[in-house]
Tab-separated table of C-alpha atoms in Angstrom:
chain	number	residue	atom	x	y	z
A	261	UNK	CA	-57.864	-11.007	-57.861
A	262	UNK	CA	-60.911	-9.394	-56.273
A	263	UNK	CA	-62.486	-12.902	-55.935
A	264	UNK	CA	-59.501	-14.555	-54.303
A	265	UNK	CA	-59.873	-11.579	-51.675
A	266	UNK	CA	-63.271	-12.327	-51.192
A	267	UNK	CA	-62.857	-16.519	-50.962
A	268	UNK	CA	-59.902	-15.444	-48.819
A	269	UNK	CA	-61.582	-13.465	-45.963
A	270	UNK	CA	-64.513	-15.777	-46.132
A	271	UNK	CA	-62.132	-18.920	-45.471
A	272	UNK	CA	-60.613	-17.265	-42.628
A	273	UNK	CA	-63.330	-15.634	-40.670
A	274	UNK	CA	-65.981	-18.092	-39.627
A	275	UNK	CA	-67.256	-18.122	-36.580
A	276	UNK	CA	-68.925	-20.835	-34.749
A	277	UNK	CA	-72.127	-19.273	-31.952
A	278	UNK	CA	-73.156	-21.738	-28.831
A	279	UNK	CA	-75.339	-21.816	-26.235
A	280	UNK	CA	-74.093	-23.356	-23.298
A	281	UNK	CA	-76.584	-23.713	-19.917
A	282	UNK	CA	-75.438	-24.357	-16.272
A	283	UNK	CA	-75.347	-27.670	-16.388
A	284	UNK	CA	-73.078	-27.841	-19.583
A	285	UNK	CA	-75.710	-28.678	-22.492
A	286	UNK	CA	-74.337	-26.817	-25.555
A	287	UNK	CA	-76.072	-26.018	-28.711
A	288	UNK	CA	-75.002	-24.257	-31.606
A	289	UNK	CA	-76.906	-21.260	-32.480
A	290	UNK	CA	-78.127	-20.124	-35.917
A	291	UNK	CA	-76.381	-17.148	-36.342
A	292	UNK	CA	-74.362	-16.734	-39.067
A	293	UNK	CA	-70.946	-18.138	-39.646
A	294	UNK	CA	-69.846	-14.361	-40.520
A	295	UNK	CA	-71.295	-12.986	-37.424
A	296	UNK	CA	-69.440	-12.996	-33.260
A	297	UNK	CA	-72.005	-13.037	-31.090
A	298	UNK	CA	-70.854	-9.405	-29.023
A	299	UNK	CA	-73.333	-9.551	-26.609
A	300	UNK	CA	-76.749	-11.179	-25.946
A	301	UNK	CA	-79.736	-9.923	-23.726
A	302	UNK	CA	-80.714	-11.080	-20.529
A	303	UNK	CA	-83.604	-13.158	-21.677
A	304	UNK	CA	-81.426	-14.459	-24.173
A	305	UNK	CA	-83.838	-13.717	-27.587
A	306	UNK	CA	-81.749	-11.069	-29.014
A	307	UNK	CA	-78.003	-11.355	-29.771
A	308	UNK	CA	-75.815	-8.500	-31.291
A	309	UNK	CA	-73.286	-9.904	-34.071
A	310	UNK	CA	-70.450	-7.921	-36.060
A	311	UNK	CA	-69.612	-9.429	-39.324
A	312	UNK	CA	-67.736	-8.063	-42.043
A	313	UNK	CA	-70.124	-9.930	-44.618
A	314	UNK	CA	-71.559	-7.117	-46.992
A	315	UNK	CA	-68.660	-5.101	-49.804
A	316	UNK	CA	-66.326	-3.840	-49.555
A	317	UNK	CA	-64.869	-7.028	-47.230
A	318	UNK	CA	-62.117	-5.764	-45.128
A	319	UNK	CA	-63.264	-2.035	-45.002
A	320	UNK	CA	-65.369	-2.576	-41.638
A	321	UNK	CA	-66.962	-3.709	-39.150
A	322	UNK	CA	-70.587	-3.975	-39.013
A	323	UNK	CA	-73.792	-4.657	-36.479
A	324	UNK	CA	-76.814	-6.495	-36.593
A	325	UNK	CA	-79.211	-7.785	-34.193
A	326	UNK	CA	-81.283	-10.475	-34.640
A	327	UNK	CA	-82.741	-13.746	-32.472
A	328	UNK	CA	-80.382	-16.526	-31.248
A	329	UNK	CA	-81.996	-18.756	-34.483
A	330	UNK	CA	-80.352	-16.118	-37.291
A	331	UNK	CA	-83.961	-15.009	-37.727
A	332	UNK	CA	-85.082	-11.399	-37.914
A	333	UNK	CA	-81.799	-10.410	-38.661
A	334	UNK	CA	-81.689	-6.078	-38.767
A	335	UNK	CA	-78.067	-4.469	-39.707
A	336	UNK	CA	-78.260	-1.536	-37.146
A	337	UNK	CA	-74.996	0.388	-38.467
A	338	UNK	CA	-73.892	1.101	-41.993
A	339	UNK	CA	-70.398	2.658	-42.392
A	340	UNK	CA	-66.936	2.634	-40.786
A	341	UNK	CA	-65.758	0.318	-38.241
A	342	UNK	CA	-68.417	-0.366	-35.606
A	343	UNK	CA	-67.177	-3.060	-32.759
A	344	UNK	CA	-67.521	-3.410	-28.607
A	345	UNK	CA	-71.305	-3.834	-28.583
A	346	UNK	CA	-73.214	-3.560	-25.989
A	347	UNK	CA	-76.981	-4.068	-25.178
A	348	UNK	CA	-78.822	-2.080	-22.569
A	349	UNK	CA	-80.212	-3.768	-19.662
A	350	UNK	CA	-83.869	-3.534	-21.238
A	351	UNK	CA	-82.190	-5.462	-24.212
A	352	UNK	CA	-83.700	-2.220	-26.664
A	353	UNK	CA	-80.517	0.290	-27.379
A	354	UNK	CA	-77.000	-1.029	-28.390
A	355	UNK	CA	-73.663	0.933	-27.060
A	356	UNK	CA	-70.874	0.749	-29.257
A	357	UNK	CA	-67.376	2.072	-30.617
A	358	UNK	CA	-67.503	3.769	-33.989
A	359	UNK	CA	-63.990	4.520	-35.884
A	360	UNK	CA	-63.496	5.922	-38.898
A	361	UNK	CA	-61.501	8.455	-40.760
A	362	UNK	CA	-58.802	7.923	-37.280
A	363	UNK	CA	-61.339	9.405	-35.157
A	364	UNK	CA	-63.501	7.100	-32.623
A	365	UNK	CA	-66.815	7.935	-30.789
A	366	UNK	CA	-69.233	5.958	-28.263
A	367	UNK	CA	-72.631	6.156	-30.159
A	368	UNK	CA	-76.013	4.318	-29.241
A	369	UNK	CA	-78.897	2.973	-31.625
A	370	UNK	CA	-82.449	0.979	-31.258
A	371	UNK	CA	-82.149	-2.571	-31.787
A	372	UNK	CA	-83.734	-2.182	-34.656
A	373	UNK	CA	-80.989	0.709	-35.932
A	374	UNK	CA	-83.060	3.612	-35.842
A	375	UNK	CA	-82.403	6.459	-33.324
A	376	UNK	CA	-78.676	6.114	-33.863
A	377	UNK	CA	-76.615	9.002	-31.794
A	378	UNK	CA	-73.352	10.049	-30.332
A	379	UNK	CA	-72.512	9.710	-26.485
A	380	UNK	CA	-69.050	10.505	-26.736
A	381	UNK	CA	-66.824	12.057	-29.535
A	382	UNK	CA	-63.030	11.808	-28.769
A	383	UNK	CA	-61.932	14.736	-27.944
A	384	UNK	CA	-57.938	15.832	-29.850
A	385	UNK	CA	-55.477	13.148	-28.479
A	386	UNK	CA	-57.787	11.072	-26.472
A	387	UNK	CA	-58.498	7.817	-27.177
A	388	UNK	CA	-61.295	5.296	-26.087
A	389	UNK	CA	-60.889	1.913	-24.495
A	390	UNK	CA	-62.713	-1.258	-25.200
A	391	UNK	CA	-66.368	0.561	-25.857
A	392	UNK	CA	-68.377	1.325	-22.902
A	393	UNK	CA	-70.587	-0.560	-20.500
A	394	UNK	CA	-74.015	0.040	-19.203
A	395	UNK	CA	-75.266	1.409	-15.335
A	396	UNK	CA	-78.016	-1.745	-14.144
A	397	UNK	CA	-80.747	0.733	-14.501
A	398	UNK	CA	-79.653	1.637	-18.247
A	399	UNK	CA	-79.419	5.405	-17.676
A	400	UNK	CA	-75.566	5.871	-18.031
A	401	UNK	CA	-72.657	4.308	-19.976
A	402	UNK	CA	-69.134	3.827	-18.604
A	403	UNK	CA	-65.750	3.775	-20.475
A	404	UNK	CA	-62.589	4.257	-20.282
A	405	UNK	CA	-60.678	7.258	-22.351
A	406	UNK	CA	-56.528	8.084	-22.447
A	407	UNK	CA	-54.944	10.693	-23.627
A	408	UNK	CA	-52.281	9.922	-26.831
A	409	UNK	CA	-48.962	10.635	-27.027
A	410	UNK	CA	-47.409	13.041	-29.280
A	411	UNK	CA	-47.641	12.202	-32.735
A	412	UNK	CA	-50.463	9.168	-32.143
A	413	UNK	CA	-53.636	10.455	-33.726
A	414	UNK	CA	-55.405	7.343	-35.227
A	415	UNK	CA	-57.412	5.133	-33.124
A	416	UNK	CA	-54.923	2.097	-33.101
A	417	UNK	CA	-51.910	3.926	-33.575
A	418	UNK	CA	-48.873	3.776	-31.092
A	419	UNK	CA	-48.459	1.250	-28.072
A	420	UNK	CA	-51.146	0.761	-25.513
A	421	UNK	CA	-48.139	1.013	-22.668
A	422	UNK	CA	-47.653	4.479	-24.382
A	423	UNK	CA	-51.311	6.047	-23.314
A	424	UNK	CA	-51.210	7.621	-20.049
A	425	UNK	CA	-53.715	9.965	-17.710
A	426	UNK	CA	-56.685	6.878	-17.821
A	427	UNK	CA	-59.720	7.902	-16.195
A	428	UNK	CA	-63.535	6.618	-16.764
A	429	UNK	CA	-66.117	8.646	-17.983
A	430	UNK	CA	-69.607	8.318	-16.887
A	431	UNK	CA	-72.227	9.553	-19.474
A	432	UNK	CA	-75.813	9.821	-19.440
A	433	UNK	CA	-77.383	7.552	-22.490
A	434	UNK	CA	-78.194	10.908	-24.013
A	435	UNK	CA	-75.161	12.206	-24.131
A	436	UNK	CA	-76.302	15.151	-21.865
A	437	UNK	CA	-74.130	14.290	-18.951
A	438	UNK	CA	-70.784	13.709	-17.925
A	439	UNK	CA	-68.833	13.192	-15.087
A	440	UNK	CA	-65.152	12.118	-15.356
A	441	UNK	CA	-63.586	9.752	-12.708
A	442	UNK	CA	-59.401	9.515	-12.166
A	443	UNK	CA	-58.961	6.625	-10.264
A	444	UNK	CA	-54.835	6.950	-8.680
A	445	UNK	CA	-53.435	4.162	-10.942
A	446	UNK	CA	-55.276	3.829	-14.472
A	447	UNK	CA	-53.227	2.036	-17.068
A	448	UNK	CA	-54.386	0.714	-20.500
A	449	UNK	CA	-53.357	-2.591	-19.981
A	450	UNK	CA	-55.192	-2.770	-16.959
A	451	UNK	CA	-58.406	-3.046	-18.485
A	452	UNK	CA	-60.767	-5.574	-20.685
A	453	UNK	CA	-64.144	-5.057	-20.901
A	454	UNK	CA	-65.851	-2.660	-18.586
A	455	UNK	CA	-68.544	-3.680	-16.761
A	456	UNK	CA	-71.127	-1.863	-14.153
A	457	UNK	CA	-71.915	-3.878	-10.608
């Protein structure tokens, strides 16, 4: 049984990386089959993936940076459910959403995985949006939080039409400050990705 699991998720999650310039000339990358690109830097040599390819399959969501080839490939995070990465505008720290245990934080780590910390820990009954986003000078992080609704306490549980009271919270990369921003109409389907203009 264990191996039909495994040949199971393996058949069903493969993912296929491109390249595709201005002028439409596409090639595929060598990044793993397990591995979606989540973000790339902006010289384009260093891509962050999240695969589920190391045991136990189906437990979580893991990082890894490496170049646009599938060389120098570095898994960055090690437990629980790690997704929404995001590289720094210097292409050397990753922001990302860490679950586990129904609790979520915003944590950042060298591209290399070392250094890893915590931004943001939800707070009881708030939850986080889609991960956060970086300022252009790479100082702060953005994201979005809500609070939960009686009785929601894990960090997919319940409706997203059921979170109310969004507001973004601007943090340094440190962790050491925070500013919170209520913008008059802040709904949870509103919002993708985050990004910082």
């Amino acid at each position: 049984a264990v191996e039909s699991r495994i040949i199971e998720i393996e058949d069903r999650w493969r993912h296929a990386n491109w390249q595709v310039s201005l002028n439409g000339e596409a090639r595929e990358l060598g990044v793993p089959q397990t591995d979606a690109i989540e973000d790339a830097s902006r010289t384009s040599d260093l891509v962050v993936t999240v695969s589920d390819r190391h045991p136990p399959l189906g437990r979580g969501y893991q990082l890894y940076t490496m170049k646009p080839d599938g060389s120098e490939q570095r898994r960055i995070t090690r437990d629980g459910l790690n997704v929404h990465a995001r590289l720094s505008p210097d292409g050397q720290t990753v922001a990302y959403l860490h679950a586990e245990k129904g609790a979520a934080d915003i944590r950042v780590s060298s591209t290399n995985g070392t250094d890893e910390r915590v931004v943001y820990q939800s707070e009881a009954k708030t939850m986080l949006g889609n991960g956060a986003c970086w300022s252009p000078d790479g100082k702060y992080l953005a994201m979005a939080i809500f609070e939960a609704p009686d009785g929601v306490t894990g960090v997919n549980d319940g409706a997203p039409a059921e979170l109310r009271n969004g507001r973004l919270l601007i943090t340094s990369a440190d962790g050491k400050f925070r500013k919170e921003v209520a913008p008059a109409a802040l709904h949870v389907l509103d919002l993708g990705f985050l990004d910082w203009q």
